[in-house]
């Protein structure tokens, strides 16, 4: 059936876009891209489970900060570092105070400017610090926290690709995926990630879901600002969204009142 074919192709595209899984991409068009972006949180669940395993295993043999550093490195390896590259490029473009084509030209440059470097350092330091703290929690809570943050980062991509959001360029990943995720798929993904977050903070079943909601509440106006400055989304913007939302959720699950 066509719907099954679209689903299978979308799942393959989601895996190849958001991970280094050895899967060949099949059919690629906007309907398939929409399925792939809607399935992005599911890929985040798989990645998060792998990363939680790395963290817990490393934490059994090494100090918490070392285990956290290994896990941050594994996250970059499993995603080819593309999301971090997108973060650096997007922040450099925004930091230039340029708009439209001029800002997009900065994003295409191979070098990383000072704004991008600072963004990378801050995000990686925060993620490592949070992961070091999570090592001390129970296995199920650590697993839930890492899976939630990783899945929420990919849910941010689905939010960025929701209907009504344009692409900044007529070609590239942004043009393929912009405006392809409908409200039903977005709502299903959001509910699933919120439910995953319930066991993330022992004794506080509300804190994980609140962290997800708060992270998305910050991401939406940030995306609106980026779209206003660039004219739409790009692949780099999607990568930046992953890192920003993931980091915010990590922060949310370790903050204490």
Coordinates of C-alpha atoms in Angstrom, one line a residue:
X1 CA 0.0 0.0 0.0
X2 CA 1.2 3.5 -0.7
X3 CA 0.8 4.6 2.9
X4 CA 3.0 1.7 4.1
X5 CA 5.6 2.5 1.4
X6 CA 5.6 6.2 2.6
X7 CA 6.0 5.1 6.2
X8 CA 8.9 2.8 5.5
X9 CA 10.6 5.4 3.4
X10 CA 10.0 8.0 6.0
X11 CA 11.5 5.8 8.7
X12 CA 14.6 5.2 6.6
X13 CA 15.0 8.9 5.9
X14 CA 14.6 9.7 9.6
X15 CA 17.3 7.2 10.5
X16 CA 19.7 8.5 7.9
X17 CA 19.0 12.1 8.7
X18 CA 19.3 12.0 12.5
X19 CA 21.8 9.2 13.0
X20 CA 24.7 7.2 11.5
X21 CA 22.5 4.1 11.3
X22 CA 23.7 2.0 8.3
X23 CA 20.4 2.3 6.5
X24 CA 20.0 3.2 2.8
X25 CA 17.6 6.1 2.1
X26 CA 14.8 5.1 -0.2
X27 CA 12.2 7.3 -1.8
X28 CA 12.8 11.0 -0.9
X29 CA 10.1 13.6 -1.5
X30 CA 8.1 16.0 0.6
X31 CA 5.4 13.6 1.8
X32 CA 8.2 11.1 2.8
X33 CA 10.1 14.0 4.4
X34 CA 7.0 14.9 6.4
X35 CA 6.8 11.3 7.8
X36 CA 10.6 11.4 8.6
X37 CA 10.3 14.7 10.5
X38 CA 7.3 13.4 12.4
X39 CA 9.3 10.2 13.3
X40 CA 12.3 12.2 14.5
X41 CA 11.4 11.9 18.2
X42 CA 11.3 8.1 17.7
X43 CA 14.9 8.2 16.4
X44 CA 15.7 10.3 19.4
X45 CA 14.4 7.6 21.7
X46 CA 16.7 5.0 20.1
X47 CA 19.7 7.4 20.3
X48 CA 18.8 8.3 23.9
X49 CA 18.7 4.7 24.9
X50 CA 22.1 4.1 23.4
X51 CA 23.6 7.2 25.0
X52 CA 22.1 6.3 28.4
X53 CA 23.7 2.9 28.1
X54 CA 27.1 4.5 27.3
X55 CA 26.7 6.8 30.3
X56 CA 25.8 4.1 32.8
X57 CA 28.5 1.7 31.5
X58 CA 31.2 4.4 31.5
X59 CA 30.0 5.6 34.9
X60 CA 30.5 2.1 36.4
X61 CA 34.3 2.3 35.6
X62 CA 35.1 6.0 35.5
X63 CA 34.4 9.2 37.4
X64 CA 31.0 10.9 36.6
X65 CA 32.6 13.8 34.6
X66 CA 34.7 11.4 32.5
X67 CA 31.6 9.2 31.8
X68 CA 29.7 12.4 30.8
X69 CA 32.4 13.5 28.4
X70 CA 32.5 10.1 26.8
X71 CA 28.7 10.2 26.4
X72 CA 28.8 13.7 24.8
X73 CA 31.4 12.4 22.4
X74 CA 29.3 9.4 21.6
X75 CA 26.3 11.7 20.9
X76 CA 28.4 13.7 18.4
X77 CA 29.7 10.5 16.8
X78 CA 26.3 8.9 16.4
X79 CA 25.0 12.1 14.6
X80 CA 28.1 12.9 12.6
X81 CA 28.3 16.1 14.6
X82 CA 25.8 17.6 12.2
X83 CA 23.6 19.2 14.9
X84 CA 26.6 20.8 16.6
X85 CA 27.7 22.2 13.2
X86 CA 24.2 23.5 12.6
X87 CA 24.2 25.2 16.0
X88 CA 27.5 26.9 15.3
X89 CA 26.5 28.1 11.8
X90 CA 23.1 29.4 13.0
X91 CA 24.5 31.3 16.0
X92 CA 27.2 32.8 13.7
X93 CA 24.6 34.0 11.3
X94 CA 22.4 35.5 14.0
X95 CA 25.4 37.1 15.7
X96 CA 26.3 38.9 12.5
X97 CA 23.1 40.9 12.8
X98 CA 22.6 40.4 9.0
X99 CA 19.4 39.3 7.4
X100 CA 18.2 37.2 4.6
X101 CA 20.7 36.2 1.9
X102 CA 23.6 37.9 3.7
X103 CA 23.0 35.8 6.9
X104 CA 22.6 32.6 4.8
X105 CA 25.9 33.3 3.2
X106 CA 27.6 33.3 6.6
X107 CA 26.0 30.0 7.4
X108 CA 27.5 28.4 4.3
X109 CA 31.1 29.4 5.2
X110 CA 33.2 26.4 6.4
X111 CA 34.8 28.2 9.3
X112 CA 33.3 28.8 12.7
X113 CA 33.2 32.3 14.1
X114 CA 33.5 33.4 17.7
X115 CA 29.7 33.3 18.4
X116 CA 29.6 29.7 17.1
X117 CA 32.5 28.7 19.2
X118 CA 31.0 30.1 22.4
X119 CA 27.7 28.4 21.6
X120 CA 29.4 25.0 21.1
X121 CA 31.4 25.4 24.3
X122 CA 28.4 26.4 26.4
X123 CA 26.1 23.6 25.1
X124 CA 28.7 20.9 25.4
X125 CA 29.7 22.0 28.9
X126 CA 26.1 22.2 30.1
X127 CA 25.3 18.8 28.6
X128 CA 28.4 17.2 30.2
X129 CA 27.7 18.7 33.6
X130 CA 24.1 17.5 33.5
X131 CA 25.1 14.0 32.4
X132 CA 27.7 13.8 35.2
X133 CA 24.9 14.5 37.7
X134 CA 22.6 11.9 36.1
X135 CA 25.1 9.2 36.6
X136 CA 24.3 9.4 40.3
X137 CA 20.6 8.6 39.8
X138 CA 19.0 5.2 39.5
X139 CA 19.4 3.4 36.2
X140 CA 15.7 3.9 35.2
X141 CA 15.7 7.6 36.1
X142 CA 19.0 8.1 34.2
X143 CA 17.6 6.3 31.2
X144 CA 14.4 8.3 31.2
X145 CA 16.2 11.6 31.5
X146 CA 18.6 10.9 28.7
X147 CA 15.9 9.4 26.4
X148 CA 13.6 12.3 27.1
X149 CA 16.2 15.0 26.4
X150 CA 17.3 13.3 23.2
X151 CA 13.8 12.7 21.9
X152 CA 12.7 16.2 22.8
X153 CA 15.5 17.7 20.8
X154 CA 14.2 15.8 17.7
X155 CA 10.6 16.8 18.6
X156 CA 11.9 20.4 18.3
X157 CA 12.7 19.5 14.6
X158 CA 9.1 18.5 14.1
X159 CA 8.0 21.8 15.6
X160 CA 10.4 23.7 13.3
X161 CA 8.9 21.8 10.3
X162 CA 5.3 22.4 11.2
X163 CA 2.9 23.7 8.6
X164 CA 3.2 27.4 7.9
X165 CA 7.0 27.6 8.5
X166 CA 8.8 28.4 5.2
X167 CA 12.2 27.4 4.0
X168 CA 14.9 30.0 3.8
X169 CA 16.3 28.6 0.5
X170 CA 14.7 27.0 -2.5
X171 CA 16.9 23.9 -2.2
X172 CA 18.6 21.9 0.5
X173 CA 17.1 20.1 3.5
X174 CA 15.1 23.1 4.7
X175 CA 13.2 23.2 1.4
X176 CA 12.5 19.5 1.5
X177 CA 11.1 19.4 5.0
X178 CA 9.7 22.9 5.8
X179 CA 5.9 22.9 6.4
X180 CA 5.6 19.1 6.2
X181 CA 4.5 18.2 9.7
X182 CA 0.8 18.4 10.4
X183 CA -0.8 19.2 13.8
X184 CA -1.9 15.6 14.5
X185 CA 1.6 14.2 14.1
X186 CA 3.0 17.0 16.1
X187 CA 0.6 16.5 18.9
X188 CA 1.2 12.7 19.0
X189 CA 4.9 13.2 19.2
X190 CA 4.6 15.8 21.9
X191 CA 2.4 13.6 24.1
X192 CA 4.7 10.7 23.7
X193 CA 7.8 12.7 24.7
X194 CA 6.0 14.2 27.7
X195 CA 4.9 10.7 28.9
X196 CA 8.5 9.5 28.5
X197 CA 9.6 12.3 30.8
X198 CA 7.5 11.3 33.8
X199 CA 10.1 9.0 35.5
X200 CA 13.0 11.2 34.6
X201 CA 13.2 12.9 38.0
X202 CA 12.7 10.6 41.0
X203 CA 10.0 11.7 43.4
X204 CA 8.9 14.5 41.0
X205 CA 6.9 13.0 38.2
X206 CA 5.8 16.5 37.0
X207 CA 9.3 17.9 36.6
X208 CA 10.3 15.9 33.5
X209 CA 7.2 16.8 31.5
X210 CA 7.5 20.4 32.7
X211 CA 11.1 20.5 31.4
X212 CA 9.9 19.3 28.0
X213 CA 7.1 21.9 27.8
X214 CA 9.3 24.7 29.0
X215 CA 12.0 23.8 26.5
X216 CA 9.5 23.9 23.6
X217 CA 8.0 27.1 24.9
X218 CA 11.5 28.7 24.6
X219 CA 12.2 27.1 21.3
X220 CA 9.1 28.3 19.5
X221 CA 9.8 32.1 19.9
X222 CA 13.5 31.4 19.1
X223 CA 12.5 29.7 15.9
X224 CA 10.1 32.6 15.1
X225 CA 13.1 35.0 15.5
X226 CA 15.3 32.8 13.3
X227 CA 12.6 32.6 10.5
X228 CA 12.2 36.4 10.7
X229 CA 16.0 36.9 10.3
X230 CA 16.7 34.2 7.7
X231 CA 13.4 34.1 5.9
X232 CA 12.8 30.5 6.9
X233 CA 14.4 27.3 8.2
X234 CA 17.5 25.5 6.9
X235 CA 19.2 22.2 7.8
X236 CA 21.5 24.2 10.1
X237 CA 18.5 25.7 11.9
X238 CA 17.1 22.2 12.5
X239 CA 20.5 21.1 13.9
X240 CA 20.6 24.1 16.2
X241 CA 17.1 23.4 17.4
X242 CA 18.1 19.8 18.3
X243 CA 20.9 21.0 20.5
X244 CA 19.1 23.9 22.1
X245 CA 16.0 21.9 23.0
X246 CA 18.1 18.9 24.2
X247 CA 20.2 21.2 26.4
X248 CA 17.2 23.0 27.9
X249 CA 15.5 19.7 28.8
X250 CA 18.7 18.4 30.4
X251 CA 18.8 21.5 32.5
X252 CA 15.1 21.1 33.4
X253 CA 15.6 17.6 34.8
X254 CA 18.4 18.5 37.2
X255 CA 17.2 21.9 38.5
X256 CA 15.9 21.7 42.1
X257 CA 13.4 24.0 43.7

